[in-house]
PDB file of C-alpha atoms in Angstrom:
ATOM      1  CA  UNK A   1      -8.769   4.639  -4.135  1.00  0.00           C
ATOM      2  CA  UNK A   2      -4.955   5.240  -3.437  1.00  0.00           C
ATOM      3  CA  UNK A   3      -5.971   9.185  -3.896  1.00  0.00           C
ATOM      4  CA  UNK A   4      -7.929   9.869  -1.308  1.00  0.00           C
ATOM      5  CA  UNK A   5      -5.817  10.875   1.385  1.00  0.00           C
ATOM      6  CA  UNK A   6      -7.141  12.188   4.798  1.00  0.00           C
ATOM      7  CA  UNK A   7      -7.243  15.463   6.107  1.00  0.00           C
ATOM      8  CA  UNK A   8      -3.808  14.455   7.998  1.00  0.00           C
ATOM      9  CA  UNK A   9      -1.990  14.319   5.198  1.00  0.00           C
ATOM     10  CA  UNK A  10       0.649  16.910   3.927  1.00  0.00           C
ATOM     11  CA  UNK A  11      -0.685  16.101   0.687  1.00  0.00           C
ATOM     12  CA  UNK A  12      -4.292  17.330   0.147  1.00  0.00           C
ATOM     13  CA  UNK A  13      -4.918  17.446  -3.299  1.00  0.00           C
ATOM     14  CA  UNK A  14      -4.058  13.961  -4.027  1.00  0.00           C
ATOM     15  CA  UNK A  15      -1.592  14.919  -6.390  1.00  0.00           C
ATOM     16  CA  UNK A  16       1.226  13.917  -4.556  1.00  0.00           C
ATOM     17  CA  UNK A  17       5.127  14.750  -5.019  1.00  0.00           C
ATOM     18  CA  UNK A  18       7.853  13.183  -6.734  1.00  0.00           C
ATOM     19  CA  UNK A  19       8.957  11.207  -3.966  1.00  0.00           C
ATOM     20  CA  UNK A  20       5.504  10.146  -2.755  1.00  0.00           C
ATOM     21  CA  UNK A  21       2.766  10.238  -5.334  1.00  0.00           C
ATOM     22  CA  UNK A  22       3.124   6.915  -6.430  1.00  0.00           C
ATOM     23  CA  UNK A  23       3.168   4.626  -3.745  1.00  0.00           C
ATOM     24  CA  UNK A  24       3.189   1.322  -5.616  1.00  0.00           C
ATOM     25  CA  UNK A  25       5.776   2.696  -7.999  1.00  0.00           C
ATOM     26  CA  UNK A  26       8.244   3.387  -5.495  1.00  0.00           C
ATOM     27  CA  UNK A  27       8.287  -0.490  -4.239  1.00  0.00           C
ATOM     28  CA  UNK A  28       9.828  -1.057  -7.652  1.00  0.00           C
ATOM     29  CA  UNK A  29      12.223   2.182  -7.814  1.00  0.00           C
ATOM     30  CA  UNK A  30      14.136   4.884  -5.898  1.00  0.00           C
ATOM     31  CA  UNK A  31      15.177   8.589  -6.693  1.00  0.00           C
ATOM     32  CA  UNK A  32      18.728   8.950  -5.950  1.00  0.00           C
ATOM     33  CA  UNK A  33      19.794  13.174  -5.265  1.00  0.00           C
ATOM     34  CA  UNK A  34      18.161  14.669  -8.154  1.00  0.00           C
ATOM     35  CA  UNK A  35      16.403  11.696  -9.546  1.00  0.00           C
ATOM     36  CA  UNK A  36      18.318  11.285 -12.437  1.00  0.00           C
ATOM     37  CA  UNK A  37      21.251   9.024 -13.612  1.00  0.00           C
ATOM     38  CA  UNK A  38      24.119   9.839 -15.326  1.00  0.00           C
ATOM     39  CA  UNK A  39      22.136  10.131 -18.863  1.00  0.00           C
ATOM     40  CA  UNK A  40      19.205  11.997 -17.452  1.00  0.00           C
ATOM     41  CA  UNK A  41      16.928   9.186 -16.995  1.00  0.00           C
ATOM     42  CA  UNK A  42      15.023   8.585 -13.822  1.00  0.00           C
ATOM     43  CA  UNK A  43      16.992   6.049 -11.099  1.00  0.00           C
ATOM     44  CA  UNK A  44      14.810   3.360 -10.942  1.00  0.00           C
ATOM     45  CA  UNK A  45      15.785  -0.459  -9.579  1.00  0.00           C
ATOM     46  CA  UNK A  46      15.133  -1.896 -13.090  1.00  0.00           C
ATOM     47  CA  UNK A  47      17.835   0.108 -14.472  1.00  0.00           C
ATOM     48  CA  UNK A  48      20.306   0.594 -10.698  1.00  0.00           C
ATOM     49  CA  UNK A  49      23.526  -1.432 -11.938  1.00  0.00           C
ATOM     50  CA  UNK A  50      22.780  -1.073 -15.908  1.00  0.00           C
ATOM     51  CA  UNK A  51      23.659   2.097 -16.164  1.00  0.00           C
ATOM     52  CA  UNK A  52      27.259   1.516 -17.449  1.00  0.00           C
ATOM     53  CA  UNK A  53      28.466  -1.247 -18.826  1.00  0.00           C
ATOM     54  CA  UNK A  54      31.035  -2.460 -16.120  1.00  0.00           C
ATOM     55  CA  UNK A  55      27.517  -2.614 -13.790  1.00  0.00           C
ATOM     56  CA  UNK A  56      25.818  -4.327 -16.587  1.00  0.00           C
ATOM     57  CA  UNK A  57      28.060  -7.458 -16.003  1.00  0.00           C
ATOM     58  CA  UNK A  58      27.319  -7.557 -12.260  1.00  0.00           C
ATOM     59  CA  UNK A  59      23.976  -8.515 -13.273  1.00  0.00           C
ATOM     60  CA  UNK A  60      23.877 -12.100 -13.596  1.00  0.00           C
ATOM     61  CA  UNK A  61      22.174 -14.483 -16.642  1.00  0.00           C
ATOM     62  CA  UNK A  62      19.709 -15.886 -13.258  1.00  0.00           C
ATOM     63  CA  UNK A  63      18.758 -12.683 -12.329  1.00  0.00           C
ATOM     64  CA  UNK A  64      20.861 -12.147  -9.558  1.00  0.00           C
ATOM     65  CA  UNK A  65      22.126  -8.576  -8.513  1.00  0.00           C
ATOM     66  CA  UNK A  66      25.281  -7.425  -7.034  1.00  0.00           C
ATOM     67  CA  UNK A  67      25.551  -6.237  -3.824  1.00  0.00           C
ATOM     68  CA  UNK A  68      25.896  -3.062  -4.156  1.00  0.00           C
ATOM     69  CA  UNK A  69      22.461  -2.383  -6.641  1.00  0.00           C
ATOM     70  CA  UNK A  70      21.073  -5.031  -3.743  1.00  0.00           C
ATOM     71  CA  UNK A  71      21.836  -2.787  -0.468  1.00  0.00           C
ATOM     72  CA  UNK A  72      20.135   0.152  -2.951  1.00  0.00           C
ATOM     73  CA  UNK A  73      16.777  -1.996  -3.801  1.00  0.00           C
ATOM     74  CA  UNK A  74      16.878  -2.883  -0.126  1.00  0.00           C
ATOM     75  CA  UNK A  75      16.715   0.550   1.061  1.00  0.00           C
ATOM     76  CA  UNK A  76      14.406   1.909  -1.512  1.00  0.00           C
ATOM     77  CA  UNK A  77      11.948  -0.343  -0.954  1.00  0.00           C
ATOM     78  CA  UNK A  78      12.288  -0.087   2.443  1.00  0.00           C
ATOM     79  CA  UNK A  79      11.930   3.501   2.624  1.00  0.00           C
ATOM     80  CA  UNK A  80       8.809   3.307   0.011  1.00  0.00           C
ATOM     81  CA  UNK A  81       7.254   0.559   2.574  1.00  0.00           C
ATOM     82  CA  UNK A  82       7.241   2.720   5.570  1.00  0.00           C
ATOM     83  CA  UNK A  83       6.099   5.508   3.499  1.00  0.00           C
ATOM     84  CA  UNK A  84       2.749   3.145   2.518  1.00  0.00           C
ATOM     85  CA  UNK A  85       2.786   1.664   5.919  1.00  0.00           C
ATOM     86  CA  UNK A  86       2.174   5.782   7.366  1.00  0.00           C
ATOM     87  CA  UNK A  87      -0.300   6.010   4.358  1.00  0.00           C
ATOM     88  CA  UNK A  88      -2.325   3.235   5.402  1.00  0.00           C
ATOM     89  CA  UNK A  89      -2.275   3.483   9.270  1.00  0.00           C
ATOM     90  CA  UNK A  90      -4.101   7.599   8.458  1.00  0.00           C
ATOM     91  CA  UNK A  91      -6.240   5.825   6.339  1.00  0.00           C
ATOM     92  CA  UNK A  92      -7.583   3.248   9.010  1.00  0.00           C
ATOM     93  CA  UNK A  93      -8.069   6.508  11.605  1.00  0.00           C
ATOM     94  CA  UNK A  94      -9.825   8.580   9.267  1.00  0.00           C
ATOM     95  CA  UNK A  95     -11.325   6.760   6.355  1.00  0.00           C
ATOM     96  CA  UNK A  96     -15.019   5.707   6.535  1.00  0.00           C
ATOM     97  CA  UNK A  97     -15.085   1.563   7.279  1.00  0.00           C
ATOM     98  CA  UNK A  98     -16.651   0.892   3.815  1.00  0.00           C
ATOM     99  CA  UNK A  99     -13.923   3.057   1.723  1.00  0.00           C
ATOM    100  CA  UNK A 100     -11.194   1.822   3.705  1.00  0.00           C
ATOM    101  CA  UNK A 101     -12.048  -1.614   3.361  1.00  0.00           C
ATOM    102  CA  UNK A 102     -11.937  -0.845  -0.094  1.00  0.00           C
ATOM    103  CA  UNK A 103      -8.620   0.659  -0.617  1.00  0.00           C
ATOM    104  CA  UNK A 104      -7.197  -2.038   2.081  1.00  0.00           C
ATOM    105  CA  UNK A 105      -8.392  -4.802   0.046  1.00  0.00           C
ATOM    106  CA  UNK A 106      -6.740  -3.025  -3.323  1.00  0.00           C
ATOM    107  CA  UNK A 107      -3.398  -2.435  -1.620  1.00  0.00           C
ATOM    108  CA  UNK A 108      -3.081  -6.239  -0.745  1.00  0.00           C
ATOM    109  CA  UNK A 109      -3.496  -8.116  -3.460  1.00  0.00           C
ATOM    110  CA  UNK A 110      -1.141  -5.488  -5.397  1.00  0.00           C
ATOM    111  CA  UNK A 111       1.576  -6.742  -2.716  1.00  0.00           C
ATOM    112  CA  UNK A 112       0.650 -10.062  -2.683  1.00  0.00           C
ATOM    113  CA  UNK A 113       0.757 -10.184  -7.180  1.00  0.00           C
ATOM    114  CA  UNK A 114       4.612  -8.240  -6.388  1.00  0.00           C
ATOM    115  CA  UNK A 115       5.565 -11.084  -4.155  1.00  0.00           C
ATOM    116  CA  UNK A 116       4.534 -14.157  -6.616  1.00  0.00           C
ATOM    117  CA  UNK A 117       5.993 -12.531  -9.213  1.00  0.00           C
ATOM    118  CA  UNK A 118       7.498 -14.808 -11.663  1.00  0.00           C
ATOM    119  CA  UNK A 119       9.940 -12.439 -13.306  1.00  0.00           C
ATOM    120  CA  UNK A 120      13.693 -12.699 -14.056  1.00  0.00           C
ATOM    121  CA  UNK A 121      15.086 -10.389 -11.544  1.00  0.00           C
ATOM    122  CA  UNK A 122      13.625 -10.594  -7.816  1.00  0.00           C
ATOM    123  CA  UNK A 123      13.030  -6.614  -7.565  1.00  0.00           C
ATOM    124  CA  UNK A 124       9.274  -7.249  -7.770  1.00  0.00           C
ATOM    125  CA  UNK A 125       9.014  -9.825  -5.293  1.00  0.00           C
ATOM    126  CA  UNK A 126      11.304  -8.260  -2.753  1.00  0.00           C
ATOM    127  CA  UNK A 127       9.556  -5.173  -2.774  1.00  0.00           C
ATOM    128  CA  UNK A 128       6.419  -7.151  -2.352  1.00  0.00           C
ATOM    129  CA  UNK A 129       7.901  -8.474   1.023  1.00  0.00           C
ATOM    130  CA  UNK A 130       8.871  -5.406   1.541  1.00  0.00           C
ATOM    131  CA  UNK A 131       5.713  -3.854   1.634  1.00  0.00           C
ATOM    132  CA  UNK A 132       3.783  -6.682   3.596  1.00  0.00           C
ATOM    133  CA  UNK A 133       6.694  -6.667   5.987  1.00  0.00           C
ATOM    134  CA  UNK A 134       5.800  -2.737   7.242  1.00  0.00           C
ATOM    135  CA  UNK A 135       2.164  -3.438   6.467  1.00  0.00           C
ATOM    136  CA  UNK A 136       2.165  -6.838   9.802  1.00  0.00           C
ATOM    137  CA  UNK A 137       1.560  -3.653  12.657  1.00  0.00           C
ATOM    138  CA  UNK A 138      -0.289  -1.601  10.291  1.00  0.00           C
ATOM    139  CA  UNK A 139      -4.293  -1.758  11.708  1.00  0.00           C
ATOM    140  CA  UNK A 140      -6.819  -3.687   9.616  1.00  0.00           C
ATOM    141  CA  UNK A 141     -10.482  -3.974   9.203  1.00  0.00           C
ATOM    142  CA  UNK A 142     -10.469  -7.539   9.541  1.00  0.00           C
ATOM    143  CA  UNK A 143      -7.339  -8.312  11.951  1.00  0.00           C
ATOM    144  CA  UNK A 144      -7.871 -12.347  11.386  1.00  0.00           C
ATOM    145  CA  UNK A 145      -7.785 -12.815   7.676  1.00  0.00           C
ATOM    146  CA  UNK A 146      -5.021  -9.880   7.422  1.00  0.00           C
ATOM    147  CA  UNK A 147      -2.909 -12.475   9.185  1.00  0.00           C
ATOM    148  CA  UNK A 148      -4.308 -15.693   7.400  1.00  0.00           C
ATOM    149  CA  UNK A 149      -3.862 -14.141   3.671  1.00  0.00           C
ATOM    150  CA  UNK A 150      -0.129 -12.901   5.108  1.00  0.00           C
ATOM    151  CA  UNK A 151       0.814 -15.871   6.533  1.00  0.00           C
ATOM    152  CA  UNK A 152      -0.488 -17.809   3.696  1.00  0.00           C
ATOM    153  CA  UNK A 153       1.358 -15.481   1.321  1.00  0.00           C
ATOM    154  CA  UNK A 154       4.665 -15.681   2.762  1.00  0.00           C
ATOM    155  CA  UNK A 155       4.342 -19.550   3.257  1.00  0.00           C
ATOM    156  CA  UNK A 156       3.412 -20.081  -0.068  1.00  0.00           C
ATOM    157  CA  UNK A 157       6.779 -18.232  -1.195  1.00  0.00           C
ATOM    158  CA  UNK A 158       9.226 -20.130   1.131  1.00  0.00           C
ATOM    159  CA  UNK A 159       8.358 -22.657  -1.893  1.00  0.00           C
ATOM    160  CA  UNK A 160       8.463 -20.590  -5.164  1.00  0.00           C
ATOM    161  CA  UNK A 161      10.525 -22.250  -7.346  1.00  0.00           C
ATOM    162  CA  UNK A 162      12.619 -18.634  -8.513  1.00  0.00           C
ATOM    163  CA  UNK A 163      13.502 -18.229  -4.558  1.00  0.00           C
ATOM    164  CA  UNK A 164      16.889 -17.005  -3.525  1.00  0.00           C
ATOM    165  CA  UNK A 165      18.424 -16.583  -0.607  1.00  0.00           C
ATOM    166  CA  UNK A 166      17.492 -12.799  -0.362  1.00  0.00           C
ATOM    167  CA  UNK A 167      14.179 -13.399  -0.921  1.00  0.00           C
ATOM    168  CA  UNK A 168      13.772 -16.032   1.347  1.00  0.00           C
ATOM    169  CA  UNK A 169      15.976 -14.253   3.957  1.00  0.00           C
ATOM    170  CA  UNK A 170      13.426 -11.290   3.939  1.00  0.00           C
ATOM    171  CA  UNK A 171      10.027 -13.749   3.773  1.00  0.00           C
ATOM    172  CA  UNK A 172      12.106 -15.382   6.713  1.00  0.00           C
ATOM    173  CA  UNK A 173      12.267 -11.916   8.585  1.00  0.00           C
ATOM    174  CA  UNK A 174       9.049 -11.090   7.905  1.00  0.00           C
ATOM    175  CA  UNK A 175       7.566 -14.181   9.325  1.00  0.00           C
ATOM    176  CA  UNK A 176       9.456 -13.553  12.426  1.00  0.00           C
ATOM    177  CA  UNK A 177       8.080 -10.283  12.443  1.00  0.00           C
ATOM    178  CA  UNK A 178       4.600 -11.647  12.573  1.00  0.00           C
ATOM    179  CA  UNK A 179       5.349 -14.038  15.364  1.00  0.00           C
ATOM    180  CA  UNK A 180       5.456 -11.805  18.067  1.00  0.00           C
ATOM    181  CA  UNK A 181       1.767 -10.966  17.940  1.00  0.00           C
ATOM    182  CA  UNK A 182      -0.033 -13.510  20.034  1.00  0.00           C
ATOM    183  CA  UNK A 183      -2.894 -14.216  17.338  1.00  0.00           C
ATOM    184  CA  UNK A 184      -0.151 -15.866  14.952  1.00  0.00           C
ATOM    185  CA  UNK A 185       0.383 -18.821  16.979  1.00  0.00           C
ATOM    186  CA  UNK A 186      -0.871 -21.260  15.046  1.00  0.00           C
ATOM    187  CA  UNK A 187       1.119 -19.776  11.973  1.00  0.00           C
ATOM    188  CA  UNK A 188       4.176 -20.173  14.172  1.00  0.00           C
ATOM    189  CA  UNK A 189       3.734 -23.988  15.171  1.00  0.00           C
ATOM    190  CA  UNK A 190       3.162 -24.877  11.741  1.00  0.00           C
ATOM    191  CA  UNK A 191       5.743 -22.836  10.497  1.00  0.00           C
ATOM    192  CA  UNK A 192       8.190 -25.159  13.143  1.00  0.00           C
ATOM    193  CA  UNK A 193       6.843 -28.326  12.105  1.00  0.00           C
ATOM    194  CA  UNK A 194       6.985 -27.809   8.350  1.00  0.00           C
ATOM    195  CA  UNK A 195      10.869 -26.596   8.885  1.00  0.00           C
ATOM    196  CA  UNK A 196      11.626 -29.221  10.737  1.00  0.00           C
ATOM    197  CA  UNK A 197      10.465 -31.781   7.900  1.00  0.00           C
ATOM    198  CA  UNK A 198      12.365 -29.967   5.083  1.00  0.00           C
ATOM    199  CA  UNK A 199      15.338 -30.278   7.318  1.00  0.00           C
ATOM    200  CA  UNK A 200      15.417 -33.683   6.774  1.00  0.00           C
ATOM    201  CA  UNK A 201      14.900 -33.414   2.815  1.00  0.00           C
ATOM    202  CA  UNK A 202      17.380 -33.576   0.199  1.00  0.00           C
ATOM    203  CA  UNK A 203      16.595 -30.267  -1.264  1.00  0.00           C
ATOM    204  CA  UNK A 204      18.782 -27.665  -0.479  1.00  0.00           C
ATOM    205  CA  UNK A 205      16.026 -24.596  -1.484  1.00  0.00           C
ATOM    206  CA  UNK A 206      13.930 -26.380   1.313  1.00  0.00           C
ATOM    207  CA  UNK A 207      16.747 -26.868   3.600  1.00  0.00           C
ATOM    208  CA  UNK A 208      17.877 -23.058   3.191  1.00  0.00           C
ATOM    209  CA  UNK A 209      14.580 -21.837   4.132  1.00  0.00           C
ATOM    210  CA  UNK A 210      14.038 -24.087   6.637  1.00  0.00           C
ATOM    211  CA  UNK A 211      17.045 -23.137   8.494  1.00  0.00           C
ATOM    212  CA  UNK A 212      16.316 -19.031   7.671  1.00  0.00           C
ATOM    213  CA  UNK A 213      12.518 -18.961   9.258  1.00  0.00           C
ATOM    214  CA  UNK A 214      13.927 -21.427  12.192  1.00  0.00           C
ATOM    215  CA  UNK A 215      16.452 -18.747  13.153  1.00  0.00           C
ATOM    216  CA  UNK A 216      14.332 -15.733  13.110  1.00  0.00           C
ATOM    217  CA  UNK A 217      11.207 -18.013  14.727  1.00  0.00           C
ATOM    218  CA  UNK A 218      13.752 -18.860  17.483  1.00  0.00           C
ATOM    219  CA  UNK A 219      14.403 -15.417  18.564  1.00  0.00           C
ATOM    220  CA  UNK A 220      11.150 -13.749  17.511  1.00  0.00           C
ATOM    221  CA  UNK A 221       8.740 -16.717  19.640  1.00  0.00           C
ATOM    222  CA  UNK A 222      10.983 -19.002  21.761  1.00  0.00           C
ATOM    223  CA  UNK A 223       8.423 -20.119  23.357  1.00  0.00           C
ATOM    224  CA  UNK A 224       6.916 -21.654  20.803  1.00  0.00           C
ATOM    225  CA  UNK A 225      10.140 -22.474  19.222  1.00  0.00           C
ATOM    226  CA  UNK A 226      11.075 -24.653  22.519  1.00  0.00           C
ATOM    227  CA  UNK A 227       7.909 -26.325  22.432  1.00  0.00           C
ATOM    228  CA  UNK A 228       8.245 -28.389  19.145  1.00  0.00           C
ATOM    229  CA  UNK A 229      12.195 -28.399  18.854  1.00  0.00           C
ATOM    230  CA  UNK A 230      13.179 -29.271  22.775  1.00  0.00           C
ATOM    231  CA  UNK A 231      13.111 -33.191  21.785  1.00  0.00           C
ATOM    232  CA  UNK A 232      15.139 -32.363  18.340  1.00  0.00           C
ATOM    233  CA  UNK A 233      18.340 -32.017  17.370  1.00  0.00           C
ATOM    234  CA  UNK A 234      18.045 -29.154  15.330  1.00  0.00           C
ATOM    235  CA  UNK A 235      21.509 -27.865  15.248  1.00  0.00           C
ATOM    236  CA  UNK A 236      22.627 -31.031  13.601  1.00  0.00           C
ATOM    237  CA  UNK A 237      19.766 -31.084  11.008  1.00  0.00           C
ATOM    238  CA  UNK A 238      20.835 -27.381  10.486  1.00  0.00           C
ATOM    239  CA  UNK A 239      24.447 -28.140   9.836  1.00  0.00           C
ATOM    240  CA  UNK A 240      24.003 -30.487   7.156  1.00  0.00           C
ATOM    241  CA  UNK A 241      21.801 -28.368   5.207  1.00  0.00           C
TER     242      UNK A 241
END
């Protein structure tokens, strides 16, 4: 499905190039100037950091990253995102309802498999986010259970048990990002509520999240924020997490 582009595209064969024929594939890599590493090989966010051995100890036994090989994930996936996003919003113009549905439908639970991704390193996840992040203003054919299976999707990772703080810093930005369109309400006020109660937890993951999504709700909906925190003292929950 991911091959048939519209007549809008600047690729009409399908065939794609290097830096866009593989949509999917570049949520999990990059091409640095030339596309190659030091040894030839292709730059991809798997190897970003392994390359030499000095790099190879910045990787940590949890599958952490340094910063460095983070701020490049970050902005490869985000580049590859907005790149899928554009793909998707032609598609949606152009595509017959049926076909589009389809592909739609295909696309999603690709993201959504990145984003539960149980392995070591959080590249797969984060590019996951990544993707559904650009994909919130993207149109859909079904506008309502686009934002259910989102919101349910990033809710369900605020408690994954491999979360880190990047990861749930960008599921926290993406859920602000939601926020601001007037059909997520709901997913707001529960978002609130359920924050609210793992402030008050022992469990530092839960606390860390909580305080992450409560940030970015308060400036993406502070309307809503207002309305369930105005009789809480949130700051002092949020400084002894």
């Amino acid at each position: 499905h991911l091959r048939h582009l519209s007549a809008a595209s600047t690729d009409m064969s399908g065939i794609g190039t290097g830096e866009s024929k593989n949509f999917f594939a570049q949520l999990l890599s990059f091409t640095s100037r030339g596309g190659q590493s030091s040894n030839g090989s292709p730059v991809t966010v798997a190897n970003v950091g392994l390359e030499s051995s000095s790099l190879a100890s910045a990787t940590l036994a949890s599958g952490s990253v340094d910063y460095s090989t983070s701020i490049l994930r970050q902005r490869a996936n985000h580049a590859a995102s907005l790149e899928l996003a554009s793909f998707l919003r032609v598609l949606s113009n152009e595509m017959p309802h049926d076909k589009f549905v389809a592909v739609e439908s295909e696309v999603y639970s690709k993201i959504f498999s990145l984003v539960h991704s149980k392995a070591a390193r959080g590249d797969e996840r984060l590019a996951g986010v990544a993707a559904l992040d650009a994909l919130i203003s993207v149109p859909s054919s079904d506008e309502e259970k686009k934002a259910i299976r989102f919101g349910n999707n990033l809710s369900h990772g605020l408690k994954a048990p491999y979360a880190d703080f990047e990861f749930l810093h960008a599921i926290a930005k993406a859920l602000g990002k939601m926020s601001l369109r007037s059909a997520n309400v709901d997913r707001v006020e529960f978002e609130i509520v359920r924050c609210l109660e793992w402030l008050r937890t022992d469990r530092s993951d839960r606390k860390l999240a909580a305080v992450l999504v409560l940030r970015e709700l308060a400036k993406c909906a502070p309307t809503a924020f207002y309305s369930k925190t105005h009789n809480v003292n949130v700051q002092h929950h949020a400084a002894t997490a």
